[in-house]
mmCIF file of N, CA and C in Angstrom:
data_model
loop_
_atom_site.group_PDB
_atom_site.id
_atom_site.type_symbol
_atom_site.label_atom_id
_atom_site.label_comp_id
_atom_site.label_asym_id
_atom_site.label_seq_id
_atom_site.Cartn_x
_atom_site.Cartn_y
_atom_site.Cartn_z
ATOM 1 N N UNK A 112 2.593 -21.898 29.529
ATOM 2 C CA UNK A 112 2.647 -21.392 28.143
ATOM 3 C C UNK A 112 1.077 -20.765 27.849
ATOM 4 N N UNK A 113 1.132 -19.763 27.280
ATOM 5 C CA UNK A 113 -0.160 -18.928 26.711
ATOM 6 C C UNK A 113 -0.662 -19.699 25.688
ATOM 7 N N UNK A 114 -2.350 -19.778 25.770
ATOM 8 C CA UNK A 114 -2.844 -20.528 24.288
ATOM 9 C C UNK A 114 -2.408 -19.584 23.291
ATOM 10 N N UNK A 115 -2.759 -20.386 22.121
ATOM 11 C CA UNK A 115 -1.994 -19.783 20.677
ATOM 12 C C UNK A 115 -3.095 -20.354 19.891
ATOM 13 N N UNK A 116 -3.195 -19.579 18.497
ATOM 14 C CA UNK A 116 -3.824 -19.944 17.338
ATOM 15 C C UNK A 116 -2.945 -19.990 16.228
ATOM 16 N N UNK A 117 -3.044 -20.797 15.368
ATOM 17 C CA UNK A 117 -2.119 -20.629 13.953
ATOM 18 C C UNK A 117 -2.402 -19.666 13.226
ATOM 19 N N UNK A 118 -1.261 -19.024 13.072
ATOM 20 C CA UNK A 118 -1.372 -17.645 11.799
ATOM 21 C C UNK A 118 -0.836 -17.884 10.666
ATOM 22 N N UNK A 119 -1.334 -17.962 9.737
ATOM 23 C CA UNK A 119 -0.878 -18.165 8.463
ATOM 24 C C UNK A 119 -1.015 -16.699 7.297
ATOM 25 N N UNK A 120 -0.054 -16.632 6.848
ATOM 26 C CA UNK A 120 -0.045 -15.425 5.537
ATOM 27 C C UNK A 120 0.275 -15.833 4.363
ATOM 28 N N UNK A 121 -0.487 -15.886 3.396
ATOM 29 C CA UNK A 121 -0.083 -16.495 2.348
ATOM 30 C C UNK A 121 -0.140 -15.181 1.351
ATOM 31 N N UNK A 122 0.906 -15.046 0.380
ATOM 32 C CA UNK A 122 0.818 -14.084 -0.582
ATOM 33 C C UNK A 122 0.758 -14.889 -2.046
ATOM 34 N N UNK A 123 0.482 -14.414 -3.121
ATOM 35 C CA UNK A 123 0.387 -15.140 -4.682
ATOM 36 C C UNK A 123 1.848 -15.901 -4.633
ATOM 37 N N UNK A 124 2.715 -15.325 -4.338
ATOM 38 C CA UNK A 124 4.267 -15.925 -4.497
ATOM 39 C C UNK A 124 4.362 -17.319 -3.414
ATOM 40 N N UNK A 125 4.096 -16.981 -2.239
ATOM 41 C CA UNK A 125 4.636 -18.058 -1.285
ATOM 42 C C UNK A 125 3.555 -17.791 -0.084
ATOM 43 N N UNK A 126 3.963 -19.024 0.948
ATOM 44 C CA UNK A 126 3.470 -19.060 2.115
ATOM 45 C C UNK A 126 4.591 -18.148 2.852
ATOM 46 N N UNK A 127 4.307 -17.140 3.564
ATOM 47 C CA UNK A 127 5.123 -16.348 4.118
ATOM 48 C C UNK A 127 5.013 -16.623 5.591
ATOM 49 N N UNK A 128 4.060 -16.858 6.262
ATOM 50 C CA UNK A 128 4.279 -17.340 7.747
ATOM 51 C C UNK A 128 3.385 -18.244 8.009
ATOM 52 N N UNK A 129 3.889 -19.427 9.097
ATOM 53 C CA UNK A 129 2.896 -20.191 9.395
ATOM 54 C C UNK A 129 3.157 -20.609 10.868
ATOM 55 N N UNK A 130 2.888 -19.977 11.810
ATOM 56 C CA UNK A 130 3.443 -20.287 13.189
ATOM 57 C C UNK A 130 2.219 -19.780 14.210
ATOM 58 N N UNK A 131 2.318 -20.483 15.271
ATOM 59 C CA UNK A 131 1.597 -20.609 16.347
ATOM 60 C C UNK A 131 1.975 -19.068 17.101
ATOM 61 N N UNK A 132 0.774 -18.319 17.599
ATOM 62 C CA UNK A 132 0.854 -16.840 18.269
ATOM 63 C C UNK A 132 -0.227 -16.815 19.035
ATOM 64 N N UNK A 133 0.027 -15.901 19.849
ATOM 65 C CA UNK A 133 -0.830 -15.556 21.087
ATOM 66 C C UNK A 133 -2.043 -14.514 20.473
ATOM 67 N N UNK A 134 -1.607 -13.575 19.582
ATOM 68 C CA UNK A 134 -2.563 -12.749 18.932
ATOM 69 C C UNK A 134 -1.946 -12.185 17.995
ATOM 70 N N UNK A 135 -2.724 -11.833 16.761
ATOM 71 C CA UNK A 135 -2.286 -11.151 15.599
ATOM 72 C C UNK A 135 -3.560 -10.173 15.253
ATOM 73 N N UNK A 136 -2.980 -8.852 15.080
ATOM 74 C CA UNK A 136 -3.837 -7.848 14.523
ATOM 75 C C UNK A 136 -3.570 -7.612 13.069
ATOM 76 N N UNK A 137 -4.828 -7.622 12.429
ATOM 77 C CA UNK A 137 -4.997 -7.442 11.136
ATOM 78 C C UNK A 137 -5.895 -6.228 10.669
ATOM 79 N N UNK A 138 -5.236 -5.376 9.717
ATOM 80 C CA UNK A 138 -5.923 -4.211 8.962
ATOM 81 C C UNK A 138 -7.016 -4.410 8.419
ATOM 82 N N UNK A 139 -8.256 -4.562 9.062
ATOM 83 C CA UNK A 139 -9.391 -4.895 8.055
ATOM 84 C C UNK A 139 -9.934 -3.847 7.526
ATOM 85 N N UNK A 140 -10.973 -4.185 6.665
ATOM 86 C CA UNK A 140 -11.754 -3.332 5.963
ATOM 87 C C UNK A 140 -12.569 -2.187 6.763
ATOM 88 N N UNK A 141 -12.969 -2.719 7.799
ATOM 89 C CA UNK A 141 -13.710 -2.108 8.826
ATOM 90 C C UNK A 141 -12.826 -1.337 9.848
ATOM 91 N N UNK A 142 -11.658 -1.697 10.114
ATOM 92 C CA UNK A 142 -11.002 -1.182 10.978
ATOM 93 C C UNK A 142 -9.931 -2.160 11.322
ATOM 94 N N UNK A 143 -9.002 -2.156 12.283
ATOM 95 C CA UNK A 143 -8.076 -3.302 12.664
ATOM 96 C C UNK A 143 -8.663 -4.250 13.462
ATOM 97 N N UNK A 144 -8.400 -5.345 13.586
ATOM 98 C CA UNK A 144 -8.953 -6.311 14.668
ATOM 99 C C UNK A 144 -8.264 -7.464 15.108
ATOM 100 N N UNK A 145 -8.015 -7.728 16.235
ATOM 101 C CA UNK A 145 -7.213 -8.702 16.842
ATOM 102 C C UNK A 145 -7.913 -10.037 16.828
ATOM 103 N N UNK A 146 -6.952 -11.102 16.298
ATOM 104 C CA UNK A 146 -7.648 -12.220 16.649
ATOM 105 C C UNK A 146 -6.917 -13.242 17.654
ATOM 106 N N UNK A 147 -7.498 -13.716 18.309
ATOM 107 C CA UNK A 147 -6.849 -14.543 19.650
ATOM 108 C C UNK A 147 -7.415 -15.995 19.526
ATOM 109 N N UNK A 148 -6.852 -16.787 20.325
ATOM 110 C CA UNK A 148 -7.526 -18.105 20.365
ATOM 111 C C UNK A 148 -8.721 -18.347 20.774
ATOM 112 N N UNK A 149 -9.779 -19.041 20.094
ATOM 113 C CA UNK A 149 -11.101 -19.251 20.581
ATOM 114 C C UNK A 149 -11.740 -17.844 20.047
ATOM 115 N N UNK A 150 -11.398 -17.347 18.890
ATOM 116 C CA UNK A 150 -12.213 -16.318 18.341
ATOM 117 C C UNK A 150 -13.382 -16.837 17.704
ATOM 118 N N UNK A 151 -14.431 -15.946 17.603
ATOM 119 C CA UNK A 151 -15.770 -16.215 17.021
ATOM 120 C C UNK A 151 -15.334 -16.201 15.187
ATOM 121 N N UNK A 152 -15.760 -17.049 14.599
ATOM 122 C CA UNK A 152 -15.501 -17.079 13.004
ATOM 123 C C UNK A 152 -15.701 -15.770 12.416
ATOM 124 N N UNK A 153 -14.995 -15.591 11.553
ATOM 125 C CA UNK A 153 -15.233 -14.182 10.875
ATOM 126 C C UNK A 153 -14.273 -13.918 9.567
ATOM 127 N N UNK A 154 -14.800 -13.250 8.452
ATOM 128 C CA UNK A 154 -14.229 -13.465 7.318
ATOM 129 C C UNK A 154 -14.300 -12.007 7.065
ATOM 130 N N UNK A 155 -13.204 -11.335 6.729
ATOM 131 C CA UNK A 155 -12.885 -9.751 6.594
ATOM 132 C C UNK A 155 -12.375 -9.397 5.111
ATOM 133 N N UNK A 156 -12.523 -8.624 4.516
ATOM 134 C CA UNK A 156 -11.600 -7.888 3.682
ATOM 135 C C UNK A 156 -10.162 -7.242 4.271
ATOM 136 N N UNK A 157 -9.101 -7.377 3.765
ATOM 137 C CA UNK A 157 -8.260 -6.550 4.580
ATOM 138 C C UNK A 157 -7.495 -5.112 3.557
ATOM 139 N N UNK A 158 -7.533 -4.163 4.268
ATOM 140 C CA UNK A 158 -6.994 -2.974 3.702
ATOM 141 C C UNK A 158 -5.603 -3.022 3.580
ATOM 142 N N UNK A 159 -4.723 -2.191 2.918
ATOM 143 C CA UNK A 159 -3.494 -2.009 2.926
ATOM 144 C C UNK A 159 -3.156 -1.430 4.219
ATOM 145 N N UNK A 160 -2.043 -2.315 4.848
ATOM 146 C CA UNK A 160 -1.593 -1.966 6.327
ATOM 147 C C UNK A 160 -0.720 -2.697 6.956
ATOM 148 N N UNK A 161 -0.339 -2.647 8.327
ATOM 149 C CA UNK A 161 0.374 -3.406 9.040
ATOM 150 C C UNK A 161 -0.176 -4.669 9.901
ATOM 151 N N UNK A 162 0.194 -5.562 9.576
ATOM 152 C CA UNK A 162 -0.383 -7.087 10.488
ATOM 153 C C UNK A 162 0.574 -7.054 11.559
ATOM 154 N N UNK A 163 0.188 -7.012 12.778
ATOM 155 C CA UNK A 163 1.170 -7.142 14.253
ATOM 156 C C UNK A 163 1.033 -8.618 14.573
ATOM 157 N N UNK A 164 2.116 -9.175 14.988
ATOM 158 C CA UNK A 164 2.323 -10.441 15.413
ATOM 159 C C UNK A 164 2.698 -10.327 16.934
ATOM 160 N N UNK A 165 1.805 -10.943 17.789
ATOM 161 C CA UNK A 165 2.234 -10.873 19.336
ATOM 162 C C UNK A 165 2.628 -11.990 19.984
ATOM 163 N N UNK A 166 3.567 -12.086 20.568
ATOM 164 C CA UNK A 166 4.091 -13.016 21.564
ATOM 165 C C UNK A 166 4.767 -12.509 22.798
ATOM 166 N N UNK A 167 4.115 -13.069 24.011
ATOM 167 C CA UNK A 167 4.456 -12.692 25.113
ATOM 168 C C UNK A 167 3.841 -11.077 25.286
ATOM 169 N N UNK A 168 2.846 -10.637 24.909
ATOM 170 C CA UNK A 168 2.224 -9.592 25.231
ATOM 171 C C UNK A 168 2.769 -8.397 24.424
ATOM 172 N N UNK A 169 3.921 -8.669 23.578
ATOM 173 C CA UNK A 169 4.711 -7.850 22.760
ATOM 174 C C UNK A 169 4.654 -8.232 21.234
ATOM 175 N N UNK A 170 4.919 -6.775 20.629
ATOM 176 C CA UNK A 170 4.805 -7.208 18.931
ATOM 177 C C UNK A 170 6.192 -7.869 18.605
ATOM 178 N N UNK A 171 6.166 -8.974 17.849
ATOM 179 C CA UNK A 171 7.586 -9.636 17.548
ATOM 180 C C UNK A 171 7.651 -9.564 16.076
ATOM 181 N N UNK A 172 6.735 -9.119 15.251
ATOM 182 C CA UNK A 172 6.948 -8.993 13.956
ATOM 183 C C UNK A 172 5.879 -8.047 13.158
ATOM 184 N N UNK A 173 6.186 -7.587 12.308
ATOM 185 C CA UNK A 173 5.146 -6.644 11.620
ATOM 186 C C UNK A 173 5.570 -6.850 10.227
ATOM 187 N N UNK A 174 4.418 -7.198 9.625
ATOM 188 C CA UNK A 174 4.468 -7.224 8.139
ATOM 189 C C UNK A 174 3.428 -6.289 7.502
ATOM 190 N N UNK A 175 3.837 -5.467 6.268
ATOM 191 C CA UNK A 175 3.055 -4.907 5.543
ATOM 192 C C UNK A 175 2.389 -5.787 4.478
ATOM 193 N N UNK A 176 0.651 -5.547 4.495
ATOM 194 C CA UNK A 176 -0.011 -6.265 3.385
ATOM 195 C C UNK A 176 -0.724 -5.204 2.703
ATOM 196 N N UNK A 177 -0.753 -5.548 1.207
ATOM 197 C CA UNK A 177 -1.288 -4.711 0.469
ATOM 198 C C UNK A 177 -2.653 -4.772 0.284
ATOM 199 N N UNK A 178 -3.398 -5.511 0.870
ATOM 200 C CA UNK A 178 -4.849 -5.819 0.845
ATOM 201 C C UNK A 178 -5.023 -7.397 0.675
ATOM 202 N N UNK A 179 -6.212 -7.686 0.853
ATOM 203 C CA UNK A 179 -6.399 -9.069 0.613
ATOM 204 C C UNK A 179 -7.756 -9.654 1.593
ATOM 205 N N UNK A 180 -7.841 -10.762 2.136
ATOM 206 C CA UNK A 180 -8.984 -11.515 2.671
ATOM 207 C C UNK A 180 -8.416 -12.088 3.822
ATOM 208 N N UNK A 181 -8.948 -11.978 4.897
ATOM 209 C CA UNK A 181 -8.635 -12.667 6.283
ATOM 210 C C UNK A 181 -9.785 -13.630 6.781
ATOM 211 N N UNK A 182 -9.676 -14.881 7.061
ATOM 212 C CA UNK A 182 -10.458 -15.778 8.076
ATOM 213 C C UNK A 182 -10.168 -15.920 9.210
ATOM 214 N N UNK A 183 -10.796 -16.051 9.903
ATOM 215 C CA UNK A 183 -10.381 -16.479 11.439
ATOM 216 C C UNK A 183 -11.387 -17.512 12.046
ATOM 217 N N UNK A 184 -10.805 -18.382 12.696
ATOM 218 C CA UNK A 184 -11.670 -19.374 13.467
ATOM 219 C C UNK A 184 -11.212 -19.463 14.770
ATOM 220 N N UNK A 185 -11.501 -20.220 15.930
ATOM 221 C CA UNK A 185 -11.248 -20.520 16.931
ATOM 222 C C UNK A 185 -9.887 -21.055 16.995
ATOM 223 N N UNK A 186 -9.250 -21.520 16.193
ATOM 224 C CA UNK A 186 -7.811 -22.048 16.314
ATOM 225 C C UNK A 186 -6.987 -21.582 15.373
ATOM 226 N N UNK A 187 -7.409 -20.491 14.201
ATOM 227 C CA UNK A 187 -6.505 -20.248 13.101
ATOM 228 C C UNK A 187 -6.958 -18.851 12.904
ATOM 229 N N UNK A 188 -5.956 -17.999 12.060
ATOM 230 C CA UNK A 188 -6.235 -16.846 11.473
ATOM 231 C C UNK A 188 -5.552 -17.020 10.061
ATOM 232 N N UNK A 189 -5.985 -16.964 9.216
ATOM 233 C CA UNK A 189 -5.393 -17.024 7.527
ATOM 234 C C UNK A 189 -5.672 -15.615 7.142
ATOM 235 N N UNK A 190 -4.586 -15.095 6.443
ATOM 236 C CA UNK A 190 -4.669 -13.986 5.620
ATOM 237 C C UNK A 190 -3.922 -14.262 4.250
ATOM 238 N N UNK A 191 -4.770 -13.937 3.394
ATOM 239 C CA UNK A 191 -4.355 -14.114 1.807
ATOM 240 C C UNK A 191 -4.320 -12.809 1.447
ATOM 241 N N UNK A 192 -2.933 -12.543 1.364
ATOM 242 C CA UNK A 192 -2.692 -11.184 0.917
ATOM 243 C C UNK A 192 -2.408 -10.832 -0.447
ATOM 244 N N UNK A 193 -2.362 -9.895 -1.342
ATOM 245 C CA UNK A 193 -2.361 -9.571 -2.520
ATOM 246 C C UNK A 193 -0.572 -9.126 -2.686
ATOM 247 N N UNK A 194 0.180 -8.879 -1.379
ATOM 248 C CA UNK A 194 1.456 -8.659 -1.511
ATOM 249 C C UNK A 194 1.700 -8.516 -0.058
ATOM 250 N N UNK A 195 2.810 -9.034 0.395
ATOM 251 C CA UNK A 195 3.351 -9.094 1.795
ATOM 252 C C UNK A 195 4.946 -8.703 1.863
ATOM 253 N N UNK A 196 5.160 -7.963 2.864
ATOM 254 C CA UNK A 196 6.567 -7.401 2.846
ATOM 255 C C UNK A 196 6.790 -7.201 4.325
ATOM 256 N N UNK A 197 7.700 -7.618 4.964
ATOM 257 C CA UNK A 197 8.525 -7.222 6.483
ATOM 258 C C UNK A 197 8.308 -5.458 6.142
ATOM 259 N N UNK A 198 7.922 -5.064 7.656
ATOM 260 C CA UNK A 198 8.049 -3.453 7.454
ATOM 261 C C UNK A 198 9.399 -3.261 7.402
ATOM 262 N N UNK A 199 10.432 -4.261 8.006
ATOM 263 C CA UNK A 199 11.701 -3.557 7.880
ATOM 264 C C UNK A 199 12.472 -3.612 6.835
ATOM 265 N N UNK A 200 11.709 -3.973 5.607
ATOM 266 C CA UNK A 200 12.176 -4.087 4.050
ATOM 267 C C UNK A 200 11.615 -2.740 3.473
ATOM 268 N N UNK A 201 10.601 -2.045 3.870
ATOM 269 C CA UNK A 201 10.240 -1.026 3.192
ATOM 270 C C UNK A 201 11.283 -0.219 2.984
ATOM 271 N N UNK A 202 11.391 0.448 1.613
ATOM 272 C CA UNK A 202 12.366 1.505 1.233
ATOM 273 C C UNK A 202 11.803 2.497 0.632
ATOM 274 N N UNK A 203 11.958 3.748 1.336
ATOM 275 C CA UNK A 203 11.235 4.818 0.958
ATOM 276 C C UNK A 203 11.687 5.536 -0.749
ATOM 277 N N UNK A 204 12.328 5.071 -1.172
ATOM 278 C CA UNK A 204 12.924 5.406 -2.355
ATOM 279 C C UNK A 204 12.189 4.756 -3.299
ATOM 280 N N UNK A 205 11.987 3.296 -3.074
ATOM 281 C CA UNK A 205 11.294 2.440 -3.698
ATOM 282 C C UNK A 205 9.818 2.541 -3.686
ATOM 283 N N UNK A 206 9.225 3.102 -2.564
ATOM 284 C CA UNK A 206 7.884 3.544 -2.397
ATOM 285 C C UNK A 206 7.534 4.798 -2.993
ATOM 286 N N UNK A 207 8.631 5.691 -2.988
ATOM 287 C CA UNK A 207 8.203 6.936 -3.813
ATOM 288 C C UNK A 207 7.792 6.822 -5.404
ATOM 289 N N UNK A 208 8.871 6.077 -5.692
ATOM 290 C CA UNK A 208 8.955 5.676 -7.126
ATOM 291 C C UNK A 208 7.410 4.924 -7.578
ATOM 292 N N UNK A 209 7.370 4.104 -6.648
ATOM 293 C CA UNK A 209 5.867 3.291 -6.926
ATOM 294 C C UNK A 209 4.635 4.322 -7.001
ATOM 295 N N UNK A 210 4.689 5.037 -6.055
ATOM 296 C CA UNK A 210 3.693 6.409 -5.978
ATOM 297 C C UNK A 210 3.809 7.045 -6.999
ATOM 298 N N UNK A 211 4.933 7.665 -7.426
ATOM 299 C CA UNK A 211 4.976 8.341 -8.865
ATOM 300 C C UNK A 211 4.123 7.684 -10.098
ATOM 301 N N UNK A 212 4.717 6.311 -10.134
ATOM 302 C CA UNK A 212 4.211 5.419 -11.452
ATOM 303 C C UNK A 212 2.633 5.258 -11.336
ATOM 304 N N UNK A 213 2.151 5.381 -10.121
ATOM 305 C CA UNK A 213 0.706 5.322 -9.887
ATOM 306 C C UNK A 213 0.156 6.519 -10.061
ATOM 307 N N UNK A 214 0.617 7.474 -9.940
ATOM 308 C CA UNK A 214 -0.066 8.873 -10.365
ATOM 309 C C UNK A 214 0.136 8.961 -11.548
ATOM 310 N N UNK A 215 1.106 8.538 -12.138
ATOM 311 C CA UNK A 215 1.157 8.859 -13.753
ATOM 312 C C UNK A 215 0.078 7.870 -14.338
ATOM 313 N N UNK A 216 -0.204 6.558 -13.926
ATOM 314 C CA UNK A 216 -1.089 5.528 -14.502
ATOM 315 C C UNK A 216 -2.448 6.113 -14.205
ATOM 316 N N UNK A 217 -2.850 6.813 -13.053
ATOM 317 C CA UNK A 217 -4.019 7.583 -12.827
ATOM 318 C C UNK A 217 -4.317 8.613 -13.783
ATOM 319 N N UNK A 218 -3.264 9.423 -14.103
ATOM 320 C CA UNK A 218 -3.436 10.609 -15.007
ATOM 321 C C UNK A 218 -3.912 10.263 -16.422
ATOM 322 N N UNK A 219 -3.078 9.069 -16.839
ATOM 323 C CA UNK A 219 -3.107 8.454 -17.812
ATOM 324 C C UNK A 219 -4.474 7.471 -18.288
ATOM 325 N N UNK A 220 -5.020 7.188 -17.231
ATOM 326 C CA UNK A 220 -6.401 6.423 -17.337
ATOM 327 C C UNK A 220 -7.415 6.869 -18.096
ATOM 328 N N UNK A 221 -7.845 5.770 -19.088
ATOM 329 C CA UNK A 221 -8.891 6.071 -20.058
ATOM 330 C C UNK A 221 -10.164 5.401 -20.002
ATOM 331 N N UNK A 222 -10.240 4.577 -18.780
ATOM 332 C CA UNK A 222 -11.577 3.845 -18.484
ATOM 333 C C UNK A 222 -11.613 3.535 -17.045
ATOM 334 N N UNK A 223 -12.789 3.217 -16.607
ATOM 335 C CA UNK A 223 -12.981 2.733 -15.017
ATOM 336 C C UNK A 223 -11.944 1.800 -14.302
ATOM 337 N N UNK A 224 -11.644 0.899 -15.446
ATOM 338 C CA UNK A 224 -10.874 -0.235 -14.699
ATOM 339 C C UNK A 224 -9.513 0.555 -14.602
ATOM 340 N N UNK A 225 -9.060 0.964 -15.409
ATOM 341 C CA UNK A 225 -7.441 1.300 -15.474
ATOM 342 C C UNK A 225 -7.540 2.414 -14.406
ATOM 343 N N UNK A 226 -8.413 3.497 -14.145
ATOM 344 C CA UNK A 226 -8.465 4.031 -13.099
ATOM 345 C C UNK A 226 -8.679 3.703 -11.716
ATOM 346 N N UNK A 227 -9.363 2.461 -11.503
ATOM 347 C CA UNK A 227 -9.599 2.131 -10.117
ATOM 348 C C UNK A 227 -8.107 1.247 -9.927
ATOM 349 N N UNK A 228 -7.563 0.639 -10.904
ATOM 350 C CA UNK A 228 -6.066 -0.203 -10.704
ATOM 351 C C UNK A 228 -5.227 1.178 -10.214
ATOM 352 N N UNK A 229 -5.241 2.150 -11.020
ATOM 353 C CA UNK A 229 -4.228 3.156 -10.572
ATOM 354 C C UNK A 229 -4.656 3.664 -9.038
ATOM 355 N N UNK A 230 -5.919 3.764 -8.717
ATOM 356 C CA UNK A 230 -6.324 4.358 -7.278
ATOM 357 C C UNK A 230 -5.573 3.373 -6.091
ATOM 358 N N UNK A 231 -5.985 2.178 -6.646
ATOM 359 C CA UNK A 231 -5.408 1.029 -5.676
ATOM 360 C C UNK A 231 -3.751 1.060 -5.264
ATOM 361 N N UNK A 232 -3.279 1.135 -6.377
ATOM 362 C CA UNK A 232 -1.799 1.233 -6.507
ATOM 363 C C UNK A 232 -1.300 2.537 -5.525
ATOM 364 N N UNK A 233 -1.759 3.291 -6.034
ATOM 365 C CA UNK A 233 -1.586 4.640 -5.139
ATOM 366 C C UNK A 233 -1.711 4.468 -3.680
ATOM 367 N N UNK A 234 -3.027 4.172 -3.405
ATOM 368 C CA UNK A 234 -3.541 3.860 -2.009
ATOM 369 C C UNK A 234 -2.534 2.775 -1.353
ATOM 370 N N UNK A 235 -1.961 1.982 -1.966
ATOM 371 C CA UNK A 235 -0.822 0.942 -1.454
ATOM 372 C C UNK A 235 0.274 1.788 -0.964
ATOM 373 N N UNK A 236 0.739 2.551 -1.939
ATOM 374 C CA UNK A 236 1.845 3.270 -1.868
ATOM 375 C C UNK A 236 1.711 4.216 -0.713
ATOM 376 N N UNK A 237 0.511 5.163 -0.723
ATOM 377 C CA UNK A 237 0.479 5.683 0.381
ATOM 378 C C UNK A 237 0.566 4.884 1.887
ATOM 379 N N UNK A 238 -0.127 4.182 1.855
ATOM 380 C CA UNK A 238 -0.164 3.554 3.309
ATOM 381 C C UNK A 238 1.407 2.957 3.486
ATOM 382 N N UNK A 239 1.913 2.315 2.562
ATOM 383 C CA UNK A 239 3.245 2.253 2.763
ATOM 384 C C UNK A 239 4.229 3.391 3.324
ATOM 385 N N UNK A 240 4.082 4.644 2.745
ATOM 386 C CA UNK A 240 4.668 5.610 3.277
ATOM 387 C C UNK A 240 4.389 5.983 4.762
ATOM 388 N N UNK A 241 3.066 5.889 4.976
ATOM 389 C CA UNK A 241 2.653 6.364 6.556
ATOM 390 C C UNK A 241 3.261 5.295 7.185
ATOM 391 N N UNK A 242 3.252 4.060 6.993
ATOM 392 C CA UNK A 242 3.960 3.083 7.897
ATOM 393 C C UNK A 242 5.269 3.739 8.127
ATOM 394 N N UNK A 243 6.175 4.044 6.906
ATOM 395 C CA UNK A 243 7.369 4.502 7.151
ATOM 396 C C UNK A 243 7.592 5.493 8.072
ATOM 397 N N UNK A 244 6.519 6.512 8.096
ATOM 398 C CA UNK A 244 6.680 7.789 9.089
ATOM 399 C C UNK A 244 6.433 7.327 10.411
ATOM 400 N N UNK A 245 5.708 6.136 10.497
ATOM 401 C CA UNK A 245 5.122 5.825 12.148
ATOM 402 C C UNK A 245 6.412 4.799 12.776
ATOM 403 N N UNK A 246 7.285 4.566 11.801
ATOM 404 C CA UNK A 246 8.244 3.619 12.333
ATOM 405 C C UNK A 246 9.333 4.293 13.512
ATOM 406 N N UNK A 247 9.706 3.599 14.595
ATOM 407 C CA UNK A 247 10.755 4.442 15.236
ATOM 408 C C UNK A 247 12.026 5.072 14.342
ATOM 409 N N UNK A 248 12.739 6.070 15.111
ATOM 410 C CA UNK A 248 13.861 6.536 14.597
ATOM 411 C C UNK A 248 14.988 5.215 14.591
ATOM 412 N N UNK A 249 14.937 4.319 15.468
ATOM 413 C CA UNK A 249 15.991 3.647 15.745
ATOM 414 C C UNK A 249 16.255 2.740 14.407
ATOM 415 N N UNK A 250 15.001 2.380 13.525
ATOM 416 C CA UNK A 250 15.251 1.337 12.503
ATOM 417 C C UNK A 250 15.804 2.090 11.398
#
């Protein structure tokens, strides 16, 4: 059996995943990074994107995260995500609505905080749409 590390994905609502994995690829703020057993300690901001979970050299699960923070140690990778949703559950209609609402909020923003929040919401919706475009047609 291959060596594993514990992967934990936590959203504000719940513990999404807690399982041993061979590797997990996280969308870090500076680019995607893979966490393997015996990884050097690392803390990274997480940008909106997909976490790929590997078992047997293959991706067994894909989860969209809206951003957050990741901590990696030699035996664990923990991601505290602002929002987490299985890629299979992404819905183009809901995402389009979300993007339109973010665009309206951006247009109506009358201060820096509101503008930043709207830009972030729009970036998340755009990242979700990009993931849907990358999905194989069989899904």
